[in-house]
Structure formats: structure tokens, C-alpha cells
Short mmCIF file of C-alpha atoms and ligand atoms in Angstrom, two decimals:
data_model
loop_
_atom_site.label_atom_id
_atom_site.label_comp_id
_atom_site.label_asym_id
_atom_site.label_seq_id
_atom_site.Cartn_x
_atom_site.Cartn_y
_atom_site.Cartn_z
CA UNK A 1 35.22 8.78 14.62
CA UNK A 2 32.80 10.94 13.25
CA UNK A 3 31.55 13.98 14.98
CA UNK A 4 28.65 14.81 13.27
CA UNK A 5 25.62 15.47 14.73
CA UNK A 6 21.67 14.73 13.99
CA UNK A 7 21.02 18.82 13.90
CA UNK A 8 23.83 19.24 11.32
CA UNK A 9 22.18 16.74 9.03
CA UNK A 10 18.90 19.63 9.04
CA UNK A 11 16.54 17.53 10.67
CA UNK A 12 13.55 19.30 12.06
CA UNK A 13 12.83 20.16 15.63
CA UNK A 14 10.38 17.03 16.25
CA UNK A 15 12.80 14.77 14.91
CA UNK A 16 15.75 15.41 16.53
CA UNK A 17 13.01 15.52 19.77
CA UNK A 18 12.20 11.93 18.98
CA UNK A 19 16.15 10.94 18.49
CA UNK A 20 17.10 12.39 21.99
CA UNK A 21 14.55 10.58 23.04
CA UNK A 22 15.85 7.37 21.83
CA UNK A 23 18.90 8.09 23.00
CA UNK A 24 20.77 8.57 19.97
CA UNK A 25 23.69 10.67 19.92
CA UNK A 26 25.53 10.61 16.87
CA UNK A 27 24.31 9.67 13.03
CA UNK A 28 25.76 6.25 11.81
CA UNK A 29 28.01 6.15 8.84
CA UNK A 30 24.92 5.74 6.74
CA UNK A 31 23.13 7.92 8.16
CA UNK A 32 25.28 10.76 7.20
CA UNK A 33 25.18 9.85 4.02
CA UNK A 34 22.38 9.18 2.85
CA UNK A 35 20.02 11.54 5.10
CA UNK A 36 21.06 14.50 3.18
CA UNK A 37 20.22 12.80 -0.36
CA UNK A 38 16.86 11.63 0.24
CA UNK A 39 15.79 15.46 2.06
CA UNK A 40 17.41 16.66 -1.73
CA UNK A 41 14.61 14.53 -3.53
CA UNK A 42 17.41 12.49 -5.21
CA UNK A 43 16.91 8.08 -5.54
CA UNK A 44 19.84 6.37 -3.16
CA UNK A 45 21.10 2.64 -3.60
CA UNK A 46 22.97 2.10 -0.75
CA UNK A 47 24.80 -1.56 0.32
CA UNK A 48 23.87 -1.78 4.26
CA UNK A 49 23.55 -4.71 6.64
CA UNK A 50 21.14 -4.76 9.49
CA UNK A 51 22.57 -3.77 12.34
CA UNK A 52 24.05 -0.21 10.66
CA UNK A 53 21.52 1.78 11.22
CA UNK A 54 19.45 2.56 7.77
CA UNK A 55 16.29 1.83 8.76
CA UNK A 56 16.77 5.80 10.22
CA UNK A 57 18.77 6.35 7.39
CA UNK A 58 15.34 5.93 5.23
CA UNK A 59 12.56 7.04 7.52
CA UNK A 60 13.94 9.79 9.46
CA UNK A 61 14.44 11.74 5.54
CA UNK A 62 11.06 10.09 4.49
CA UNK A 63 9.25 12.02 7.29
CA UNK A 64 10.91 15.22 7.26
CA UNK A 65 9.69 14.98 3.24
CA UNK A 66 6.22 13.98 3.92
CA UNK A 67 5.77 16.08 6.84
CA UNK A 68 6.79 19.37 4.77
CA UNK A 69 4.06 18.48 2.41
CA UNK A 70 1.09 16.83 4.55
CA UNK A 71 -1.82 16.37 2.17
CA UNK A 72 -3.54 13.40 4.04
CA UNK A 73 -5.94 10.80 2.87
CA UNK A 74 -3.61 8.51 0.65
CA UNK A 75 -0.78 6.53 0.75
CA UNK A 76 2.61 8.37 0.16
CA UNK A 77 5.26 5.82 1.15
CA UNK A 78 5.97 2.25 0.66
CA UNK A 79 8.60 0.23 1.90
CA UNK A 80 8.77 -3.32 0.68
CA UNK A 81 10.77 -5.59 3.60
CA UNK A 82 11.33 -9.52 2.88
CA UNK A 83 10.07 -10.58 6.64
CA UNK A 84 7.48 -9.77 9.34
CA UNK A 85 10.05 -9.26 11.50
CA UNK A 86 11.68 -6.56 9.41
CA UNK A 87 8.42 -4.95 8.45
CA UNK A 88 7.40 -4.67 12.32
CA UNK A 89 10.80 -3.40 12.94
CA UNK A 90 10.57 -0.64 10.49
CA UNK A 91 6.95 -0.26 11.24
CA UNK A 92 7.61 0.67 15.03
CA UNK A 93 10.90 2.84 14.02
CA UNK A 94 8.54 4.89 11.96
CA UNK A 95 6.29 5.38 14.50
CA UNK A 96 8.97 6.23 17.72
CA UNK A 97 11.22 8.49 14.69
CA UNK A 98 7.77 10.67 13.93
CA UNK A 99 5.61 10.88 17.62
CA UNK A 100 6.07 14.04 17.36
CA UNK A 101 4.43 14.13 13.90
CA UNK A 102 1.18 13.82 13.06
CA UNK A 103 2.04 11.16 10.36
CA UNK A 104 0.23 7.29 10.62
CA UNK A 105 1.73 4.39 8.99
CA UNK A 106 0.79 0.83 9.34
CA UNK A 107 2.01 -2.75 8.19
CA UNK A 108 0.79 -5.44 6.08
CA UNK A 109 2.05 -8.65 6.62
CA UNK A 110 1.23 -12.53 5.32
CA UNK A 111 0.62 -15.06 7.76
CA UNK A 112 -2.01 -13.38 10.26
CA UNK A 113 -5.68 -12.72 8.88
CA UNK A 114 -6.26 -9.60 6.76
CA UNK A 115 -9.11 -7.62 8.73
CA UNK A 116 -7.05 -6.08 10.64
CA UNK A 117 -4.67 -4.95 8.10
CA UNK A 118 -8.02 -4.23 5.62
CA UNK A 119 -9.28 -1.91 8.06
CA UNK A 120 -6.11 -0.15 9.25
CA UNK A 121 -5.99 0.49 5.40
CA UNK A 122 -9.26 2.35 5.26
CA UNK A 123 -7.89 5.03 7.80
CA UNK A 124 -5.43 5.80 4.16
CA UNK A 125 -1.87 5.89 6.43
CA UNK A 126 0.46 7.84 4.96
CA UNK A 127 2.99 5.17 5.05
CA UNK A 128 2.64 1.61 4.87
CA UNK A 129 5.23 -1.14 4.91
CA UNK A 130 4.67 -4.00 3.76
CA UNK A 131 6.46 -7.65 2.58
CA UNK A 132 5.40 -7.75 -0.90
CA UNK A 133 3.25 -11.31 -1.09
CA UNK A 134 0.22 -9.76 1.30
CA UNK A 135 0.58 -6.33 -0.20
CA UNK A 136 0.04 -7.68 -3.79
CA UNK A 137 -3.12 -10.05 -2.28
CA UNK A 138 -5.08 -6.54 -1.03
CA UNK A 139 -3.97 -4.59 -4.16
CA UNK A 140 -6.05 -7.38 -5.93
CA UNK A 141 -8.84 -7.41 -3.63
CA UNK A 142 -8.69 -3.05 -4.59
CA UNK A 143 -8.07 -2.59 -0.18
CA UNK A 144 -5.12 -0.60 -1.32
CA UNK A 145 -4.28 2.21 -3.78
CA UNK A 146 -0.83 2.96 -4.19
CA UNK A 147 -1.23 5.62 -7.13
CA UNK A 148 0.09 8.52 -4.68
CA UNK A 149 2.86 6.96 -3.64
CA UNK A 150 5.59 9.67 -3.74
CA UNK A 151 8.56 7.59 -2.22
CA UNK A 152 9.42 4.07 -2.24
CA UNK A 153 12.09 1.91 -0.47
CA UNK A 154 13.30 -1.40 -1.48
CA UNK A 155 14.56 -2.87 1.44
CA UNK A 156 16.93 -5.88 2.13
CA UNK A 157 16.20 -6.27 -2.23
CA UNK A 158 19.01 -9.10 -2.47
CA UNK A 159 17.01 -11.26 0.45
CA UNK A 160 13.10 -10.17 -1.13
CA UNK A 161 14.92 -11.46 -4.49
CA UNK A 162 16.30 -14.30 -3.12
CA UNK A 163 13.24 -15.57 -1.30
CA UNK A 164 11.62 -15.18 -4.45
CA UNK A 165 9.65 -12.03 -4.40
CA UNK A 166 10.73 -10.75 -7.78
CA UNK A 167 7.49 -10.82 -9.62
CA UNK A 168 5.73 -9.49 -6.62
CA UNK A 169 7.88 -6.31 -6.30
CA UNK A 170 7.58 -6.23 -9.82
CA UNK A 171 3.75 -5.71 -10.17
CA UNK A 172 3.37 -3.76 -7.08
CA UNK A 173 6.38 -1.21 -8.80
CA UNK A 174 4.58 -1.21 -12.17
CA UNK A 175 0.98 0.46 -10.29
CA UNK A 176 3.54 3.16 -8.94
CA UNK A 177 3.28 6.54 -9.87
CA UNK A 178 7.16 7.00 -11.94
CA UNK A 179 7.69 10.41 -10.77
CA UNK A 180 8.82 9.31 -7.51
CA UNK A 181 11.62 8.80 -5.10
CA UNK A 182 13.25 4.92 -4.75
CA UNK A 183 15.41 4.30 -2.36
CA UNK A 184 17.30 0.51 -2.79
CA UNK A 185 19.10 -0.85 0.40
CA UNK A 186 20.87 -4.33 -0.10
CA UNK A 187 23.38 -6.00 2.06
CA UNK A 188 25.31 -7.66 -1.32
CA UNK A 189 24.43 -6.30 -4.71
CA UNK A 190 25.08 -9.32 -7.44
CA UNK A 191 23.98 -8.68 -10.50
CA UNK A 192 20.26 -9.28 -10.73
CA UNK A 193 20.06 -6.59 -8.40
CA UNK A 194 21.66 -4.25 -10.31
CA UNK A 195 19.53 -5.17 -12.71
CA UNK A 196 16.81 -4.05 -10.61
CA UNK A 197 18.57 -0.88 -9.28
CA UNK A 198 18.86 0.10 -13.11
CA UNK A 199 14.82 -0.79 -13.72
CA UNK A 200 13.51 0.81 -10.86
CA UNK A 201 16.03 3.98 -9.40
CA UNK A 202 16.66 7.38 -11.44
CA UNK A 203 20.59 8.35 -11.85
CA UNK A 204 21.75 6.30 -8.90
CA UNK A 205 23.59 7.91 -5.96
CA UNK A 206 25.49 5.38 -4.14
P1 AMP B 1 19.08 -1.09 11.78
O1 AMP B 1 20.40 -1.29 11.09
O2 AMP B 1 18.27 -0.03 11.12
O3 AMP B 1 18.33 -2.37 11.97
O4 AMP B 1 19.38 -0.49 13.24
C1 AMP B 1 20.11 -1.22 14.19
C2 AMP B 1 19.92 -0.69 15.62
O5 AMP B 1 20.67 0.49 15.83
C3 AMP B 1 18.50 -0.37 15.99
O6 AMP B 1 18.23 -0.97 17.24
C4 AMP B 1 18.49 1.14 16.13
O7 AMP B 1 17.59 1.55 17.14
C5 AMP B 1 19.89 1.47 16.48
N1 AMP B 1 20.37 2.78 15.95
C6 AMP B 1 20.15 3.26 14.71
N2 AMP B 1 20.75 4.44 14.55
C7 AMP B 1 21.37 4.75 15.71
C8 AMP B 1 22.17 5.86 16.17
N3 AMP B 1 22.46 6.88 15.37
N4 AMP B 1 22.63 5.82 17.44
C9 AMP B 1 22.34 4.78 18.24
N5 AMP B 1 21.62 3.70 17.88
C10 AMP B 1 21.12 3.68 16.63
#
């Protein structure tokens, strides 16, 4: 068993705060591995199921990163889920990993109306997750500008591809800024996504 610990990973004060508070002692397996790569600025495809742990394998790093350098007033993250159910999942981890940050995020999902969404836009969180069908709909209608995004995660990309949201991720990826940081989580990683690992990530770390 491992006997790591959050603090030797060099997470900051309010994050490890937050972790206590959840009650987590120990990292996960990918936890420890991938939390140091994303705080070194390097792109991470990592195979994971739900249930592991890497949805604070991706946003405890993300918000030690945007925290460092708060410059408010745009979007700076984007994680791309397949579900609502995954999106409000990593929606609320972001929010109970950084209360002690003064970071906002918000989600965008299909299948409830938009005003709230359009409106919690307008506030410019510095993280939104989204599944990618809604998220494409209010790039469209210009409620979202994702030209500052300085870190993206993929999440889940084998079920997003599967249940079709290839061309979706595509376009929203294409208004992305390339210098950034991609993080790819699948549970399997056949080919096509791969294929999509080599499009989208810089040298891989896996
Ligand atoms: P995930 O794989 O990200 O969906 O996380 C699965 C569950 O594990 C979630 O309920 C987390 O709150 C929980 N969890 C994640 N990391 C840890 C940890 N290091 N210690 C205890 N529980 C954790």
C-alpha cells in the first residue's frame, strides 16, 4: 500500500484544507501520478475508470495552476464530460476541492433550459464543465468565449466518442487557444482514441 501523502504531492495549504475536510487521507494510485505532471505544465493521457479517483487527479492540479496565476474575467478551464451526471459530479468536486479558493466554475449541460447556464456564463467562471452538445449550442449563440482557455480535460473520451460526440469535441477543440495544457482520461483506449490523443495532447505522458 502506498504511503504517500496529499502534502508530499506539494499541494497548497487550502487544498490539502479542503481534502481533510473531505476526509481524504491518502492520494489514489492516480492521483500520485498524475498530480505531479499536470502542477509541471506537462499534457497527461491517463486510462482510469470511475470510481479511481481522477476526477481529483485533474482538478485538485488544475486549481493549484489557476490559483497561482488568478487573472479573472475569462474562462481558463474546460472539461468536456459525456453525461450530466458526470459534469455535476465534477462540477461539485471542483467546488468542495477549491472552498478555500476564490476560484468559480459552473456547468453547462443539455436537457434543462439555457438561462440559467447563459447567465452563470456572464459572471466569466474560471472553469466551466461542460458535455460538449450544449457547450457547442452557446458557443454559436457567442454566450461563451473559450479563447483563454489555458487547460483542457477530455474526460471519459472513449464514452463522449462513443455516444457520438466526436465532431462536437472537435469544433469546440479547434476555437482553443494551442498553447495549452490537455489532459485525456479514458477508461479503454482503442484506436480512434489514440487517434485523438495524438490530434489533441503534446508529447504524451502516460
Ligand atoms: P472518481 O473516480 O473521481 O469518480 O472518484 C470516486 C470517489 O472516490 C469519489 O466519491 C471521491 O470523493 C472519492 N475519492 C477520490 N479520491 C479519494 C481519496 N484520495 N481518498 C478517499 N476518497 C477519495
Amino acid at each position: 500500500m502506498s504511503s504517500t501523502q496529499f502534502d508530499a504531492l506539494e499541494l497548497i495549504e487550502p487544498l490539502l484544507r479542503a481534502l481533510a475536510k473531505e476526509g481524504y487521507e491518502q492520494p489514489t494510485p492516480i492521483q500520485e501520478q498524475a498530480i505531479p505532471q499536470v502542477l509541471a505544465g506537462r499534457d497527461l493521457l491517463a486510462t482510469a475508470q470511475t470510481g479511481t479517483g481522477k476526477t481529483a487527479a485533474f482538478s485538485l492540479p488544475m486549481l493549484q495552476v489557476l490559483n497561482e496565476s488568478k487573472s479573472g474575467g475569462q474562462v481558463r478551464a474546460l472539461i468536456l464530460t459525456p453525461t450530466r451526471e458526470l459534469a455535476l459530479q465534477i462540477d461539485e468536486s471542483f467546488r468542495n476541492y477549491g472552498r478555500f479558493l476564490k476560484l468559480t466554475s459552473t456547468v453547462v449541460l443539455g436537457g434543462v433550459p439555457v438561462g440559467a447556464q447563459v447567465r452563470a456564463l456572464r459572471n466569466k467562471p474560471d472553469i466551466v464543465v461542460a458535455t460538449p452538445g450544449r457547450l457547442l449550442d452557446l458557443m454559436n449563440q457567442r454566450h461563451v468565449k473559450l479563447d483563454r482557455v489555458e487547460m483542457l480535460v477530455l474526460d471519459e473520451a472513449d464514452r463522449m466518442l462513443d455516444m457520438g460526440f466526436v465532431h462536437d469535441v472537435r469544433k469546440i477543440v479547434a476555437v482553443l487557444p494551442n498553447k495549452r495544457q490537455t489532459m485525456l482520461f479514458s477508461a479503454t483506449l482503442p484506436s480512434w482514441v489514440q487517434a485523438v490523443a495524438r490530434k489533441f495532447l503534446r508529447a504524451d505522458k502516460r
